[in-house]
């Protein structure tokens, strides 16, 4: 795919599903200025759709002006600036959201099913769940990503245990040892994401509730302390599998132990997230955070979860549905530090 950081305003900034020589795929192209946040957002939106149309999309737009006072409000207003989209004999002008709606209308096959479509963004820049605290939204989305990745690793570990050292059918997995190393890397990424998520809750979410009632977060803190040894224990099992002889009985036992531990950990994660989302997060409204406090907490979230919002950002988004991925992108777009926000957006699509 193209690089949105090119120095030319005419350079291709996105190409989705090009012809691979065997199957004829549609091509969707997005042209724009290299520093355009708008182009990045649209490119990501298109990437989140299943492209089955036979047409070509070409769009261009001048560079966005710098946001006044580097505030989220100023930035959001710039995202709503008018754009013009040439489309063969058609010409569509309007805001960022008008372009997204135009693409969906002009190419209905591009749209994903309703349950996984991108988040609806209203004219004032707020998403359909704009009344919900930003910190509640970011926490729930991270829960969804972690849940998806844990389930993926559970299924993968079950398959490894069933095969017991035999090479995967999929050649992209490589040899058995290569697959085990890939599994280990995926688990390490998940572990890093979960560690930062827990730190974010303990440093940002829990203190908000503790100021109102110190007893509210007691159970959640205890579960965090319980989960860390379990996660590290799984990591040690993976390390042992990487060095054991694949033909030994100890190897098969280690694979079975890995699968069992991950299944147990999955149930604990589900229970933990469910308790937080049903019993703790709904109380955020009663805390009565001001808009400024909520936006400042979101900014601090990006500080606390630095690895998650840099090298692990693609991993995080991979665990979200297209609809939820767009919601997370909307949260990133509220970052007051324009340079950091642009960096995070690029990390997702490059």
mmCIF file of C-alpha atoms in Angstrom:
data_model
loop_
_atom_site.group_PDB
_atom_site.id
_atom_site.type_symbol
_atom_site.label_atom_id
_atom_site.label_comp_id
_atom_site.label_asym_id
_atom_site.label_seq_id
_atom_site.Cartn_x
_atom_site.Cartn_y
_atom_site.Cartn_z
ATOM 1 C CA UNK A 1 0.000 0.000 0.000
ATOM 2 C CA UNK A 2 1.031 3.602 -0.507
ATOM 3 C CA UNK A 3 2.703 5.832 2.023
ATOM 4 C CA UNK A 4 0.674 8.765 3.334
ATOM 5 C CA UNK A 5 3.874 10.570 4.347
ATOM 6 C CA UNK A 6 5.012 11.287 0.784
ATOM 7 C CA UNK A 7 6.177 14.808 0.016
ATOM 8 C CA UNK A 8 3.975 15.194 -3.056
ATOM 9 C CA UNK A 9 0.373 16.318 -2.953
ATOM 10 C CA UNK A 10 -0.301 14.146 -6.007
ATOM 11 C CA UNK A 11 1.179 10.969 -4.545
ATOM 12 C CA UNK A 12 -1.086 7.993 -4.036
ATOM 13 C CA UNK A 13 -1.942 7.781 -0.349
ATOM 14 C CA UNK A 14 -4.018 4.607 -0.291
ATOM 15 C CA UNK A 15 -4.605 1.655 -2.542
ATOM 16 C CA UNK A 16 -6.918 -1.058 -1.287
ATOM 17 C CA UNK A 17 -6.887 -4.600 -2.696
ATOM 18 C CA UNK A 18 -4.898 -4.088 -5.923
ATOM 19 C CA UNK A 19 -5.055 -6.671 -8.720
ATOM 20 C CA UNK A 20 -2.752 -9.538 -7.746
ATOM 21 C CA UNK A 21 -2.647 -11.053 -11.219
ATOM 22 C CA UNK A 22 -4.953 -13.941 -10.379
ATOM 23 C CA UNK A 23 -8.155 -12.434 -9.052
ATOM 24 C CA UNK A 24 -9.563 -9.110 -10.219
ATOM 25 C CA UNK A 25 -10.139 -6.925 -7.184
ATOM 26 C CA UNK A 26 -11.521 -3.397 -7.130
ATOM 27 C CA UNK A 27 -9.052 -0.618 -6.471
ATOM 28 C CA UNK A 28 -9.808 2.257 -4.128
ATOM 29 C CA UNK A 29 -7.376 5.154 -4.253
ATOM 30 C CA UNK A 30 -7.185 8.139 -1.956
ATOM 31 C CA UNK A 31 -5.036 11.137 -2.907
ATOM 32 C CA UNK A 32 -4.257 13.960 -0.545
ATOM 33 C CA UNK A 33 -1.602 16.111 1.064
ATOM 34 C CA UNK A 34 0.995 14.253 3.144
ATOM 35 C CA UNK A 35 0.177 16.160 6.360
ATOM 36 C CA UNK A 36 -3.583 15.796 6.049
ATOM 37 C CA UNK A 37 -5.226 14.213 9.087
ATOM 38 C CA UNK A 38 -8.332 14.031 6.963
ATOM 39 C CA UNK A 39 -6.612 11.758 4.403
ATOM 40 C CA UNK A 40 -5.390 9.485 7.177
ATOM 41 C CA UNK A 41 -8.875 9.186 8.644
ATOM 42 C CA UNK A 42 -10.526 8.459 5.286
ATOM 43 C CA UNK A 43 -7.848 5.948 4.367
ATOM 44 C CA UNK A 44 -8.382 4.081 7.622
ATOM 45 C CA UNK A 45 -12.153 4.189 7.147
ATOM 46 C CA UNK A 46 -11.822 2.599 3.710
ATOM 47 C CA UNK A 47 -9.406 -0.016 5.049
ATOM 48 C CA UNK A 48 -12.045 -1.033 7.589
ATOM 49 C CA UNK A 49 -14.529 -1.879 4.817
ATOM 50 C CA UNK A 50 -14.797 -5.012 2.719
ATOM 51 C CA UNK A 51 -14.210 -3.765 -0.812
ATOM 52 C CA UNK A 52 -16.331 -5.582 -3.357
ATOM 53 C CA UNK A 53 -17.172 -2.699 -5.686
ATOM 54 C CA UNK A 54 -15.813 -2.536 -9.231
ATOM 55 C CA UNK A 55 -15.250 1.235 -9.266
ATOM 56 C CA UNK A 56 -12.319 3.463 -8.430
ATOM 57 C CA UNK A 57 -12.434 6.231 -5.830
ATOM 58 C CA UNK A 58 -10.137 9.210 -6.247
ATOM 59 C CA UNK A 59 -10.224 12.091 -3.815
ATOM 60 C CA UNK A 60 -8.059 15.126 -3.250
ATOM 61 C CA UNK A 61 -8.035 17.835 -0.648
ATOM 62 C CA UNK A 62 -5.835 20.817 0.293
ATOM 63 C CA UNK A 63 -3.863 20.691 3.522
ATOM 64 C CA UNK A 64 -5.728 21.374 6.747
ATOM 65 C CA UNK A 65 -4.883 24.621 8.552
ATOM 66 C CA UNK A 66 -3.197 24.360 11.923
ATOM 67 C CA UNK A 67 -5.691 23.942 14.776
ATOM 68 C CA UNK A 68 -6.157 27.152 16.787
ATOM 69 C CA UNK A 69 -4.653 26.974 20.284
ATOM 70 C CA UNK A 70 -3.966 23.251 19.694
ATOM 71 C CA UNK A 71 -7.239 22.413 21.432
ATOM 72 C CA UNK A 72 -9.453 19.427 20.752
ATOM 73 C CA UNK A 73 -12.307 21.778 19.911
ATOM 74 C CA UNK A 74 -10.209 23.669 17.376
ATOM 75 C CA UNK A 75 -8.919 20.464 15.836
ATOM 76 C CA UNK A 76 -12.374 18.976 15.584
ATOM 77 C CA UNK A 77 -13.640 22.069 13.770
ATOM 78 C CA UNK A 78 -10.847 21.698 11.221
ATOM 79 C CA UNK A 79 -11.870 18.125 10.564
ATOM 80 C CA UNK A 80 -15.242 19.473 9.469
ATOM 81 C CA UNK A 81 -13.803 21.771 6.797
ATOM 82 C CA UNK A 82 -15.378 21.486 3.356
ATOM 83 C CA UNK A 83 -13.839 19.038 0.870
ATOM 84 C CA UNK A 84 -14.341 18.350 -2.833
ATOM 85 C CA UNK A 85 -14.315 14.852 -4.309
ATOM 86 C CA UNK A 86 -14.118 14.350 -8.102
ATOM 87 C CA UNK A 87 -15.800 11.077 -9.143
ATOM 88 C CA UNK A 88 -15.911 10.673 -12.933
ATOM 89 C CA UNK A 89 -18.967 12.797 -13.789
ATOM 90 C CA UNK A 90 -19.911 13.321 -10.138
ATOM 91 C CA UNK A 91 -18.641 16.008 -7.793
ATOM 92 C CA UNK A 92 -19.281 15.846 -4.069
ATOM 93 C CA UNK A 93 -18.480 18.649 -1.635
ATOM 94 C CA UNK A 94 -18.897 18.737 2.124
ATOM 95 C CA UNK A 95 -17.346 17.754 5.426
ATOM 96 C CA UNK A 96 -15.320 14.709 6.318
ATOM 97 C CA UNK A 97 -18.494 12.854 7.273
ATOM 98 C CA UNK A 98 -20.200 13.924 4.047
ATOM 99 C CA UNK A 99 -17.403 12.210 2.137
ATOM 100 C CA UNK A 100 -17.774 9.029 4.164
ATOM 101 C CA UNK A 101 -21.521 9.027 3.530
ATOM 102 C CA UNK A 102 -20.899 9.723 -0.156
ATOM 103 C CA UNK A 103 -18.551 6.730 -0.422
ATOM 104 C CA UNK A 104 -21.114 4.488 1.283
ATOM 105 C CA UNK A 105 -23.908 5.712 -1.025
ATOM 106 C CA UNK A 106 -21.903 5.703 -4.242
ATOM 107 C CA UNK A 107 -20.392 2.283 -3.501
ATOM 108 C CA UNK A 108 -22.924 0.355 -1.388
ATOM 109 C CA UNK A 109 -20.871 -2.839 -1.632
ATOM 110 C CA UNK A 110 -18.068 -1.108 0.248
ATOM 111 C CA UNK A 111 -20.175 -0.914 3.385
ATOM 112 C CA UNK A 112 -19.762 -3.597 6.014
ATOM 113 C CA UNK A 113 -22.765 -5.167 7.792
ATOM 114 C CA UNK A 114 -24.603 -2.870 10.155
ATOM 115 C CA UNK A 115 -23.374 -4.594 13.277
ATOM 116 C CA UNK A 116 -19.743 -3.977 12.294
ATOM 117 C CA UNK A 117 -19.986 -0.670 10.437
ATOM 118 C CA UNK A 118 -17.988 2.373 11.480
ATOM 119 C CA UNK A 119 -19.261 4.549 14.283
ATOM 120 C CA UNK A 120 -21.790 7.204 13.380
ATOM 121 C CA UNK A 121 -20.305 10.668 13.756
ATOM 122 C CA UNK A 122 -22.700 13.549 14.209
ATOM 123 C CA UNK A 123 -22.307 16.983 12.685
ATOM 124 C CA UNK A 124 -20.864 18.462 15.872
ATOM 125 C CA UNK A 125 -18.037 15.903 15.892
ATOM 126 C CA UNK A 126 -19.453 13.757 18.707
ATOM 127 C CA UNK A 127 -19.963 10.031 18.127
ATOM 128 C CA UNK A 128 -23.240 8.229 18.691
ATOM 129 C CA UNK A 129 -22.195 7.457 22.273
ATOM 130 C CA UNK A 130 -20.947 11.010 22.881
ATOM 131 C CA UNK A 131 -22.795 11.277 26.190
ATOM 132 C CA UNK A 132 -20.643 8.520 27.688
ATOM 133 C CA UNK A 133 -17.402 9.500 29.440
ATOM 134 C CA UNK A 134 -14.329 9.348 27.203
ATOM 135 C CA UNK A 135 -12.532 7.236 29.800
ATOM 136 C CA UNK A 136 -15.406 4.770 29.927
ATOM 137 C CA UNK A 137 -15.363 4.517 26.150
ATOM 138 C CA UNK A 138 -11.612 3.953 25.894
ATOM 139 C CA UNK A 139 -11.726 1.354 28.688
ATOM 140 C CA UNK A 140 -14.549 -0.609 27.080
ATOM 141 C CA UNK A 141 -12.854 -0.604 23.683
ATOM 142 C CA UNK A 142 -9.610 -1.846 25.191
ATOM 143 C CA UNK A 143 -11.558 -4.582 26.976
ATOM 144 C CA UNK A 144 -12.998 -5.670 23.631
ATOM 145 C CA UNK A 145 -9.576 -5.838 22.002
ATOM 146 C CA UNK A 146 -8.046 -7.810 24.870
ATOM 147 C CA UNK A 147 -11.012 -10.209 24.873
ATOM 148 C CA UNK A 148 -10.591 -10.857 21.136
ATOM 149 C CA UNK A 149 -6.849 -11.478 21.417
ATOM 150 C CA UNK A 150 -7.236 -13.786 24.410
ATOM 151 C CA UNK A 151 -9.863 -15.827 22.563
ATOM 152 C CA UNK A 152 -7.603 -16.012 19.506
ATOM 153 C CA UNK A 153 -4.687 -17.293 21.587
ATOM 154 C CA UNK A 154 -6.933 -19.816 23.352
ATOM 155 C CA UNK A 155 -7.990 -21.303 20.005
ATOM 156 C CA UNK A 156 -4.411 -21.240 18.765
ATOM 157 C CA UNK A 157 -3.103 -22.991 21.896
ATOM 158 C CA UNK A 158 -5.805 -25.667 21.572
ATOM 159 C CA UNK A 159 -4.697 -26.272 17.987
ATOM 160 C CA UNK A 160 -1.041 -26.500 19.038
ATOM 161 C CA UNK A 161 -1.922 -29.031 21.737
ATOM 162 C CA UNK A 162 -3.991 -31.098 19.285
ATOM 163 C CA UNK A 163 -1.192 -31.214 16.705
ATOM 164 C CA UNK A 164 1.422 -31.939 19.348
ATOM 165 C CA UNK A 165 4.475 -30.774 17.455
ATOM 166 C CA UNK A 166 3.278 -31.275 13.888
ATOM 167 C CA UNK A 167 3.746 -28.523 11.321
ATOM 168 C CA UNK A 168 0.792 -26.252 10.597
ATOM 169 C CA UNK A 169 -1.166 -26.690 7.379
ATOM 170 C CA UNK A 170 -0.840 -22.981 6.630
ATOM 171 C CA UNK A 171 2.587 -22.386 5.015
ATOM 172 C CA UNK A 172 2.596 -18.802 6.326
ATOM 173 C CA UNK A 173 3.116 -20.259 9.802
ATOM 174 C CA UNK A 174 6.415 -21.784 8.698
ATOM 175 C CA UNK A 175 7.947 -24.663 10.630
ATOM 176 C CA UNK A 176 6.648 -25.799 14.010
ATOM 177 C CA UNK A 177 9.341 -23.837 15.865
ATOM 178 C CA UNK A 178 8.570 -20.744 13.797
ATOM 179 C CA UNK A 179 4.895 -21.017 14.702
ATOM 180 C CA UNK A 180 5.660 -21.406 18.401
ATOM 181 C CA UNK A 181 7.838 -18.287 18.269
ATOM 182 C CA UNK A 182 5.024 -16.383 16.541
ATOM 183 C CA UNK A 183 2.645 -17.537 19.255
ATOM 184 C CA UNK A 184 5.104 -16.311 21.888
ATOM 185 C CA UNK A 185 5.369 -12.898 20.226
ATOM 186 C CA UNK A 186 1.583 -12.561 20.075
ATOM 187 C CA UNK A 187 1.277 -13.418 23.749
ATOM 188 C CA UNK A 188 4.036 -10.936 24.661
ATOM 189 C CA UNK A 189 2.160 -8.199 22.799
ATOM 190 C CA UNK A 190 -1.035 -9.095 24.636
ATOM 191 C CA UNK A 191 0.801 -9.121 27.965
ATOM 192 C CA UNK A 192 2.278 -5.664 27.313
ATOM 193 C CA UNK A 193 -1.150 -4.311 26.316
ATOM 194 C CA UNK A 194 -2.823 -5.754 29.415
ATOM 195 C CA UNK A 195 -0.082 -4.457 31.708
ATOM 196 C CA UNK A 196 -0.469 -0.921 30.378
ATOM 197 C CA UNK A 197 -4.264 -1.188 30.492
ATOM 198 C CA UNK A 198 -4.084 -2.194 34.164
ATOM 199 C CA UNK A 199 -1.689 0.686 34.899
ATOM 200 C CA UNK A 200 -4.044 3.095 33.155
ATOM 201 C CA UNK A 201 -6.973 1.940 35.284
ATOM 202 C CA UNK A 202 -4.958 2.073 38.497
ATOM 203 C CA UNK A 203 -3.471 5.521 37.818
ATOM 204 C CA UNK A 204 -6.446 7.215 36.132
ATOM 205 C CA UNK A 205 -9.768 5.354 36.449
ATOM 206 C CA UNK A 206 -9.582 4.005 39.997
ATOM 207 C CA UNK A 207 -8.475 7.303 41.630
ATOM 208 C CA UNK A 208 -11.536 9.006 40.119
ATOM 209 C CA UNK A 209 -13.788 6.523 41.895
ATOM 210 C CA UNK A 210 -11.677 6.440 45.071
ATOM 211 C CA UNK A 211 -12.194 10.159 45.559
ATOM 212 C CA UNK A 212 -15.940 9.491 45.665
ATOM 213 C CA UNK A 213 -15.903 6.166 47.550
ATOM 214 C CA UNK A 214 -12.690 4.303 48.399
ATOM 215 C CA UNK A 215 -14.480 0.973 48.526
ATOM 216 C CA UNK A 216 -15.615 0.999 44.901
ATOM 217 C CA UNK A 217 -12.344 -0.236 43.364
ATOM 218 C CA UNK A 218 -11.234 -2.678 46.056
ATOM 219 C CA UNK A 219 -12.303 -5.825 44.146
ATOM 220 C CA UNK A 220 -10.857 -4.606 40.841
ATOM 221 C CA UNK A 221 -7.484 -3.872 42.456
ATOM 222 C CA UNK A 222 -7.402 -7.329 44.027
ATOM 223 C CA UNK A 223 -8.121 -8.930 40.650
ATOM 224 C CA UNK A 224 -5.279 -6.982 39.039
ATOM 225 C CA UNK A 225 -2.903 -8.278 41.711
ATOM 226 C CA UNK A 226 -4.205 -11.826 41.159
ATOM 227 C CA UNK A 227 -3.890 -11.761 37.361
ATOM 228 C CA UNK A 228 -0.228 -10.690 37.101
ATOM 229 C CA UNK A 229 1.303 -13.960 38.452
ATOM 230 C CA UNK A 230 -1.049 -15.946 36.181
ATOM 231 C CA UNK A 231 0.013 -13.977 33.090
ATOM 232 C CA UNK A 232 3.703 -14.339 33.957
ATOM 233 C CA UNK A 233 3.177 -18.059 34.556
ATOM 234 C CA UNK A 234 1.777 -18.497 31.051
ATOM 235 C CA UNK A 235 4.765 -16.623 29.657
ATOM 236 C CA UNK A 236 7.125 -19.045 31.409
ATOM 237 C CA UNK A 237 5.277 -22.047 29.941
ATOM 238 C CA UNK A 238 5.702 -20.588 26.450
ATOM 239 C CA UNK A 239 9.422 -20.102 27.089
ATOM 240 C CA UNK A 240 9.756 -23.752 28.114
ATOM 241 C CA UNK A 241 7.918 -24.918 24.993
ATOM 242 C CA UNK A 242 10.340 -22.938 22.836
ATOM 243 C CA UNK A 243 13.344 -24.857 24.202
ATOM 244 C CA UNK A 244 11.932 -28.348 24.834
ATOM 245 C CA UNK A 245 12.370 -31.226 22.370
ATOM 246 C CA UNK A 246 9.124 -31.410 20.387
ATOM 247 C CA UNK A 247 9.231 -35.186 20.440
ATOM 248 C CA UNK A 248 9.324 -35.584 24.221
ATOM 249 C CA UNK A 249 6.365 -36.352 26.469
ATOM 250 C CA UNK A 250 7.198 -33.253 28.525
ATOM 251 C CA UNK A 251 6.649 -31.182 25.398
ATOM 252 C CA UNK A 252 3.124 -32.489 24.848
ATOM 253 C CA UNK A 253 2.376 -32.008 28.530
ATOM 254 C CA UNK A 254 3.600 -28.397 28.330
ATOM 255 C CA UNK A 255 1.348 -27.745 25.320
ATOM 256 C CA UNK A 256 -1.637 -29.159 27.162
ATOM 257 C CA UNK A 257 -0.762 -27.114 30.250
ATOM 258 C CA UNK A 258 -0.528 -23.959 28.116
ATOM 259 C CA UNK A 259 -3.965 -24.571 26.625
ATOM 260 C CA UNK A 260 -5.497 -25.251 30.048
ATOM 261 C CA UNK A 261 -3.956 -22.165 31.639
ATOM 262 C CA UNK A 262 -5.104 -19.913 28.788
ATOM 263 C CA UNK A 263 -8.652 -21.266 28.981
ATOM 264 C CA UNK A 264 -8.728 -20.545 32.697
ATOM 265 C CA UNK A 265 -7.257 -17.083 32.177
ATOM 266 C CA UNK A 266 -9.861 -16.322 29.508
ATOM 267 C CA UNK A 267 -12.675 -17.013 31.952
ATOM 268 C CA UNK A 268 -11.061 -14.792 34.575
ATOM 269 C CA UNK A 269 -10.683 -11.957 32.039
ATOM 270 C CA UNK A 270 -14.326 -12.231 31.012
ATOM 271 C CA UNK A 271 -15.450 -12.129 34.617
ATOM 272 C CA UNK A 272 -13.160 -9.233 35.491
ATOM 273 C CA UNK A 273 -14.211 -7.118 32.514
ATOM 274 C CA UNK A 274 -17.884 -7.883 33.064
ATOM 275 C CA UNK A 275 -17.707 -6.772 36.699
ATOM 276 C CA UNK A 276 -15.940 -3.543 35.777
ATOM 277 C CA UNK A 277 -18.377 -2.724 32.974
ATOM 278 C CA UNK A 278 -21.540 -3.619 34.894
ATOM 279 C CA UNK A 279 -20.665 -2.480 38.399
ATOM 280 C CA UNK A 280 -17.907 0.141 38.190
ATOM 281 C CA UNK A 281 -17.892 2.045 34.895
ATOM 282 C CA UNK A 282 -21.623 2.929 34.970
ATOM 283 C CA UNK A 283 -20.917 4.914 38.148
ATOM 284 C CA UNK A 284 -18.713 7.334 36.207
ATOM 285 C CA UNK A 285 -21.767 9.491 35.501
ATOM 286 C CA UNK A 286 -22.402 9.829 39.242
ATOM 287 C CA UNK A 287 -18.837 11.075 39.748
ATOM 288 C CA UNK A 288 -19.793 14.084 37.605
ATOM 289 C CA UNK A 289 -16.510 14.661 35.819
ATOM 290 C CA UNK A 290 -16.424 17.929 33.930
ATOM 291 C CA UNK A 291 -15.722 17.847 30.198
ATOM 292 C CA UNK A 292 -12.295 19.351 30.845
ATOM 293 C CA UNK A 293 -11.458 16.690 33.453
ATOM 294 C CA UNK A 294 -12.615 13.908 31.140
ATOM 295 C CA UNK A 295 -10.555 15.202 28.196
ATOM 296 C CA UNK A 296 -7.520 15.687 30.432
ATOM 297 C CA UNK A 297 -7.851 12.087 31.692
ATOM 298 C CA UNK A 298 -7.957 10.844 28.085
ATOM 299 C CA UNK A 299 -4.793 12.817 27.351
ATOM 300 C CA UNK A 300 -3.141 11.207 30.369
ATOM 301 C CA UNK A 301 -4.254 7.813 29.081
ATOM 302 C CA UNK A 302 -2.076 8.315 26.003
ATOM 303 C CA UNK A 303 0.824 9.209 28.338
ATOM 304 C CA UNK A 304 0.400 6.183 30.613
ATOM 305 C CA UNK A 305 -0.131 3.755 27.712
ATOM 306 C CA UNK A 306 2.754 4.905 25.528
ATOM 307 C CA UNK A 307 3.639 1.486 24.109
ATOM 308 C CA UNK A 308 -0.025 0.738 23.383
ATOM 309 C CA UNK A 309 -0.377 3.964 21.405
ATOM 310 C CA UNK A 310 2.821 3.476 19.422
ATOM 311 C CA UNK A 311 4.215 0.047 18.567
ATOM 312 C CA UNK A 312 1.194 -1.866 19.888
ATOM 313 C CA UNK A 313 -1.488 0.330 18.332
ATOM 314 C CA UNK A 314 -1.994 -1.882 15.281
ATOM 315 C CA UNK A 315 -2.240 -4.875 17.599
ATOM 316 C CA UNK A 316 -4.884 -3.100 19.683
ATOM 317 C CA UNK A 317 -6.960 -2.104 16.638
ATOM 318 C CA UNK A 318 -6.671 -5.602 15.159
ATOM 319 C CA UNK A 319 -8.793 -6.861 18.051
ATOM 320 C CA UNK A 320 -11.636 -4.443 17.304
ATOM 321 C CA UNK A 321 -14.519 -4.659 14.842
ATOM 322 C CA UNK A 322 -14.479 -2.024 12.068
ATOM 323 C CA UNK A 323 -17.136 -0.048 13.956
ATOM 324 C CA UNK A 324 -15.137 -0.089 17.198
ATOM 325 C CA UNK A 325 -11.869 0.624 15.380
ATOM 326 C CA UNK A 326 -13.401 3.823 14.017
ATOM 327 C CA UNK A 327 -14.579 4.719 17.531
ATOM 328 C CA UNK A 328 -11.036 4.329 18.828
ATOM 329 C CA UNK A 329 -9.781 6.472 15.973
ATOM 330 C CA UNK A 330 -12.260 9.165 17.016
ATOM 331 C CA UNK A 331 -10.832 9.068 20.557
ATOM 332 C CA UNK A 332 -7.294 9.411 19.197
ATOM 333 C CA UNK A 333 -8.450 12.397 17.138
ATOM 334 C CA UNK A 334 -9.292 14.183 20.410
ATOM 335 C CA UNK A 335 -5.644 14.187 21.494
ATOM 336 C CA UNK A 336 -4.692 17.812 22.135
ATOM 337 C CA UNK A 337 -1.110 17.272 21.036
ATOM 338 C CA UNK A 338 -1.471 17.473 17.250
ATOM 339 C CA UNK A 339 1.962 15.966 16.583
ATOM 340 C CA UNK A 340 1.248 12.997 18.826
ATOM 341 C CA UNK A 341 -2.197 12.501 17.310
ATOM 342 C CA UNK A 342 -0.795 12.437 13.780
ATOM 343 C CA UNK A 343 1.868 9.973 14.907
ATOM 344 C CA UNK A 344 -0.755 7.620 16.369
ATOM 345 C CA UNK A 345 -2.872 7.794 13.213
ATOM 346 C CA UNK A 346 0.128 6.954 11.054
ATOM 347 C CA UNK A 347 1.058 4.025 13.309
ATOM 348 C CA UNK A 348 -2.298 2.434 12.476
ATOM 349 C CA UNK A 349 -2.180 2.651 8.689
ATOM 350 C CA UNK A 350 1.515 2.381 7.816
#
